[in-house]
PDB file of C-alpha atoms in Angstrom:
ATOM      1  CA  MET A   1      29.559  20.236 -16.113  1.00 42.00           C
ATOM      2  CA  LYS A   2      28.530  21.399 -12.633  1.00 49.00           C
ATOM      3  CA  GLY A   3      27.339  18.936  -9.957  1.00 48.00           C
ATOM      4  CA  ASP A   4      23.794  20.361  -9.997  1.00 49.00           C
ATOM      5  CA  ALA A   5      23.415  19.628 -13.695  1.00 53.00           C
ATOM      6  CA  VAL A   6      24.320  15.992 -13.089  1.00 59.00           C
ATOM      7  CA  THR A   7      21.870  15.384 -10.206  1.00 58.00           C
ATOM      8  CA  LYS A   8      18.828  17.219 -11.598  1.00 59.00           C
ATOM      9  CA  ASN A   9      16.555  15.677 -14.189  1.00 60.00           C
ATOM     10  CA  ALA A  10      14.911  17.426 -17.142  1.00 60.00           C
ATOM     11  CA  ILE A  11      12.227  19.082 -14.989  1.00 65.00           C
ATOM     12  CA  GLY A  12      14.647  20.235 -12.297  1.00 70.00           C
ATOM     13  CA  ARG A  13      13.954  17.612  -9.647  1.00 75.00           C
ATOM     14  CA  GLU A  14      16.777  16.438  -7.433  1.00 80.00           C
ATOM     15  CA  PRO A  15      17.255  13.181  -5.505  1.00 82.00           C
ATOM     16  CA  LYS A  16      15.557  13.189  -2.112  1.00 82.00           C
ATOM     17  CA  ILE A  17      15.760  10.959   0.964  1.00 81.00           C
ATOM     18  CA  LEU A  18      13.180  10.283   3.635  1.00 82.00           C
ATOM     19  CA  HIS A  19      14.529   8.740   6.793  1.00 87.00           C
ATOM     20  CA  ARG A  20      12.570   6.091   8.671  1.00 86.00           C
ATOM     21  CA  SER A  21      11.572   8.693  11.259  1.00 89.00           C
ATOM     22  CA  ASP A  22       9.917  10.680   8.435  1.00 88.00           C
ATOM     23  CA  TRP A  23       7.473   7.946   7.411  1.00 87.00           C
ATOM     24  CA  ALA A  24       7.348   5.003   9.841  1.00 88.00           C
ATOM     25  CA  SER A  25       4.561   4.650  12.406  1.00 88.00           C
ATOM     26  CA  HIS A  26       6.491   1.953  14.304  1.00 87.00           C
ATOM     27  CA  ASP A  27      10.154   1.970  15.290  1.00 85.00           C
ATOM     28  CA  GLN A  28      10.848  -1.644  14.240  1.00 83.00           C
ATOM     29  CA  LEU A  29       8.019  -2.927  12.029  1.00 83.00           C
ATOM     30  CA  TRP A  30       7.524  -1.880   8.426  1.00 85.00           C
ATOM     31  CA  LYS A  31       4.410   0.219   9.065  1.00 87.00           C
ATOM     32  CA  GLY A  32       3.708   3.664   7.682  1.00 88.00           C
ATOM     33  CA  ASP A  33       3.392   5.541   4.422  1.00 86.00           C
ATOM     34  CA  VAL A  34       5.261   7.807   2.041  1.00 89.00           C
ATOM     35  CA  GLN A  35       3.040  10.305   0.233  1.00 87.00           C
ATOM     36  CA  GLY A  36       4.343  10.967  -3.251  1.00 87.00           C
ATOM     37  CA  LYS A  37       3.638  14.672  -2.905  1.00 87.00           C
ATOM     38  CA  ASP A  38       6.115  14.784   0.014  1.00 83.00           C
ATOM     39  CA  ILE A  39       8.979  13.609  -2.190  1.00 84.00           C
ATOM     40  CA  GLY A  40       7.886  15.193  -5.452  1.00 84.00           C
ATOM     41  CA  THR A  41       6.483  12.210  -7.335  1.00 86.00           C
ATOM     42  CA  GLU A  42       3.105  10.808  -8.335  1.00 90.00           C
ATOM     43  CA  VAL A  43       3.435   7.521  -6.432  1.00 93.00           C
ATOM     44  CA  THR A  44       2.480   6.897  -2.786  1.00 94.00           C
ATOM     45  CA  VAL A  45       3.834   3.848  -0.933  1.00 95.00           C
ATOM     46  CA  LEU A  46       2.233   2.216   2.127  1.00 94.00           C
ATOM     47  CA  PHE A  47       3.833  -0.396   4.363  1.00 94.00           C
ATOM     48  CA  TYR A  48       1.722  -2.775   6.465  1.00 95.00           C
ATOM     49  CA  CYS A  49       2.532  -5.522   8.954  1.00 95.00           C
ATOM     50  CA  THR A  50       0.366  -7.563  11.318  1.00 95.00           C
ATOM     51  CA  ASP A  51       0.694 -10.746  13.364  1.00 95.00           C
ATOM     52  CA  GLU A  52      -3.058 -10.953  13.928  1.00 97.00           C
ATOM     53  CA  ILE A  53      -4.836 -13.621  11.868  1.00 97.00           C
ATOM     54  CA  GLY A  54      -7.891 -12.076  10.194  1.00 96.00           C
ATOM     55  CA  ALA A  55      -6.531  -8.517  10.425  1.00 95.00           C
ATOM     56  CA  GLY A  56      -6.469  -6.231   7.406  1.00 94.00           C
ATOM     57  CA  PRO A  57      -8.233  -3.226   5.940  1.00 93.00           C
ATOM     58  CA  LEU A  58     -11.960  -3.292   5.357  1.00 93.00           C
ATOM     59  CA  TRP A  59     -13.742  -2.887   2.004  1.00 97.00           C
ATOM     60  CA  HIS A  60     -12.601   0.343   0.323  1.00 97.00           C
ATOM     61  CA  VAL A  61     -11.806   1.905  -3.038  1.00 98.00           C
ATOM     62  CA  HIS A  62      -9.268   4.289  -4.609  1.00 97.00           C
ATOM     63  CA  PRO A  63      -9.671   6.437  -7.766  1.00 97.00           C
ATOM     64  CA  TYR A  64      -6.327   5.112  -9.090  1.00 97.00           C
ATOM     65  CA  ASP A  65      -4.574   1.762  -9.567  1.00 97.00           C
ATOM     66  CA  GLU A  66      -2.953   0.094  -6.571  1.00 97.00           C
ATOM     67  CA  ILE A  67      -0.227  -2.543  -6.687  1.00 96.00           C
ATOM     68  CA  PHE A  68      -0.095  -5.014  -3.789  1.00 96.00           C
ATOM     69  CA  ILE A  69       3.205  -6.714  -2.922  1.00 96.00           C
ATOM     70  CA  VAL A  70       3.154  -9.559  -0.394  1.00 97.00           C
ATOM     71  CA  ARG A  71       6.607  -9.520   1.194  1.00 96.00           C
ATOM     72  CA  ASN A  72       6.013 -12.142   3.897  1.00 96.00           C
ATOM     73  CA  GLY A  73       3.130 -14.376   4.929  1.00 97.00           C
ATOM     74  CA  ASN A  74      -0.205 -15.285   3.374  1.00 98.00           C
ATOM     75  CA  ALA A  75      -3.234 -13.146   2.589  1.00 98.00           C
ATOM     76  CA  LEU A  76      -6.667 -13.471   1.096  1.00 98.00           C
ATOM     77  CA  PHE A  77      -7.443 -10.535  -1.198  1.00 97.00           C
ATOM     78  CA  THR A  78     -10.914  -9.697  -2.402  1.00 97.00           C
ATOM     79  CA  ILE A  79     -10.657  -7.420  -5.442  1.00 97.00           C
ATOM     80  CA  GLY A  80     -14.063  -6.712  -6.912  1.00 96.00           C
ATOM     81  CA  ASP A  81     -15.785 -10.089  -7.151  1.00 95.00           C
ATOM     82  CA  LYS A  82     -12.537 -12.101  -7.220  1.00 97.00           C
ATOM     83  CA  LYS A  83     -10.938 -13.809  -4.216  1.00 97.00           C
ATOM     84  CA  ILE A  84      -7.211 -14.352  -4.588  1.00 97.00           C
ATOM     85  CA  GLU A  85      -4.934 -16.217  -2.201  1.00 98.00           C
ATOM     86  CA  ALA A  86      -1.499 -14.610  -2.212  1.00 98.00           C
ATOM     87  CA  THR A  87       1.768 -15.557  -0.575  1.00 97.00           C
ATOM     88  CA  ALA A  88       5.238 -14.050  -0.152  1.00 96.00           C
ATOM     89  CA  GLY A  89       6.552 -12.830  -3.490  1.00 95.00           C
ATOM     90  CA  ASP A  90       3.154 -12.408  -5.157  1.00 97.00           C
ATOM     91  CA  ILE A  91       2.216  -9.078  -6.752  1.00 96.00           C
ATOM     92  CA  LEU A  92      -1.404  -8.151  -7.506  1.00 96.00           C
ATOM     93  CA  LEU A  93      -3.150  -5.280  -9.241  1.00 97.00           C
ATOM     94  CA  GLY A  94      -6.152  -3.510  -7.776  1.00 97.00           C
ATOM     95  CA  PRO A  95      -7.581  -1.514 -10.691  1.00 97.00           C
ATOM     96  CA  ALA A  96      -8.822   2.033 -10.136  1.00 98.00           C
ATOM     97  CA  ASN A  97     -12.385   2.295  -8.789  1.00 98.00           C
ATOM     98  CA  VAL A  98     -12.627  -1.440  -7.980  1.00 98.00           C
ATOM     99  CA  PRO A  99     -13.414  -2.038  -4.273  1.00 97.00           C
ATOM    100  CA  HIS A 100     -11.030  -4.339  -2.417  1.00 97.00           C
ATOM    101  CA  LYS A 101      -9.872  -5.656   0.949  1.00 97.00           C
ATOM    102  CA  TYR A 102      -7.515  -8.289   2.308  1.00 97.00           C
ATOM    103  CA  HIS A 103      -6.636 -10.034   5.528  1.00 97.00           C
ATOM    104  CA  ASN A 104      -3.882 -12.140   7.055  1.00 98.00           C
ATOM    105  CA  VAL A 105      -4.724 -15.848   6.784  1.00 98.00           C
ATOM    106  CA  GLY A 106      -1.593 -17.004   8.635  1.00 96.00           C
ATOM    107  CA  PRO A 107       0.205 -18.802   9.854  1.00 97.00           C
ATOM    108  CA  GLY A 108       2.382 -16.050  11.272  1.00 96.00           C
ATOM    109  CA  SER A 109       2.772 -12.440  10.301  1.00 96.00           C
ATOM    110  CA  LEU A 110       1.801 -10.691   7.095  1.00 97.00           C
ATOM    111  CA  GLU A 111       4.043  -7.972   5.642  1.00 96.00           C
ATOM    112  CA  THR A 112       2.935  -6.056   2.573  1.00 96.00           C
ATOM    113  CA  THR A 113       3.838  -3.015   0.523  1.00 96.00           C
ATOM    114  CA  TYR A 114       1.272  -1.066  -1.507  1.00 96.00           C
ATOM    115  CA  ILE A 115       2.053   1.240  -4.382  1.00 96.00           C
ATOM    116  CA  HIS A 116      -0.689   3.806  -4.978  1.00 96.00           C
ATOM    117  CA  VAL A 117      -0.416   5.390  -8.406  1.00 96.00           C
ATOM    118  CA  SER A 118      -1.185   8.842  -7.017  1.00 95.00           C
ATOM    119  CA  GLU A 119       0.725  11.675  -5.362  1.00 92.00           C
ATOM    120  CA  SER A 120      -1.453  11.224  -2.273  1.00 92.00           C
ATOM    121  CA  TRP A 121      -3.395   8.480  -0.539  1.00 93.00           C
ATOM    122  CA  ILE A 122      -7.093   8.813  -1.390  1.00 96.00           C
ATOM    123  CA  GLN A 123      -9.402   6.173   0.077  1.00 96.00           C
ATOM    124  CA  THR A 124     -13.150   5.828   0.387  1.00 97.00           C
ATOM    125  CA  ASP A 125     -14.294   3.240   2.937  1.00 96.00           C
ATOM    126  CA  LEU A 126     -17.373   1.266   1.892  1.00 96.00           C
ATOM    127  CA  ASP A 127     -19.949  -0.999   3.494  1.00 93.00           C
ATOM    128  CA  ASP A 128     -18.727  -4.558   3.004  1.00 91.00           C
ATOM    129  CA  PRO A 129     -21.350  -6.591   1.113  1.00 88.00           C
ATOM    130  CA  GLU A 130     -20.065  -9.810   2.746  1.00 86.00           C
ATOM    131  CA  LEU A 131     -20.620  -8.398   6.237  1.00 81.00           C
ATOM    132  CA  MET A 132     -24.038  -7.012   5.308  1.00 74.00           C
ATOM    133  CA  ALA A 133     -25.174 -10.462   4.091  1.00 69.00           C
ATOM    134  CA  GLU A 134     -24.556 -12.015   7.517  1.00 63.00           C
TER     135      GLU A 134
END
């Protein structure tokens, strides 16, 4: 059996590597994204890190499921009408078409990884009902 036959799968895809310089937006922190379409898969991965208490993305939605992985720190997620406190090691699901946001509640830094079940990152930013009520 030839080497190519061993490394290709049934649809002819081969292993692929992206180096840090291909995806990272910071040379030391885990910040950046890997679009699934760039590596030939239907999953996009985002990496986020912040030391700022209160920092995080605003209210938004995706047309696909998103999996949140808290790697370090503490966060408050709002997913639809639910508020969920999450800490290092917790994994949450943000269902497709359900608005969500999160922020670092401290102490210290927050490091997260997000798995978007899509070949590309599609996000619609929304007006935050909590901010509008103030």
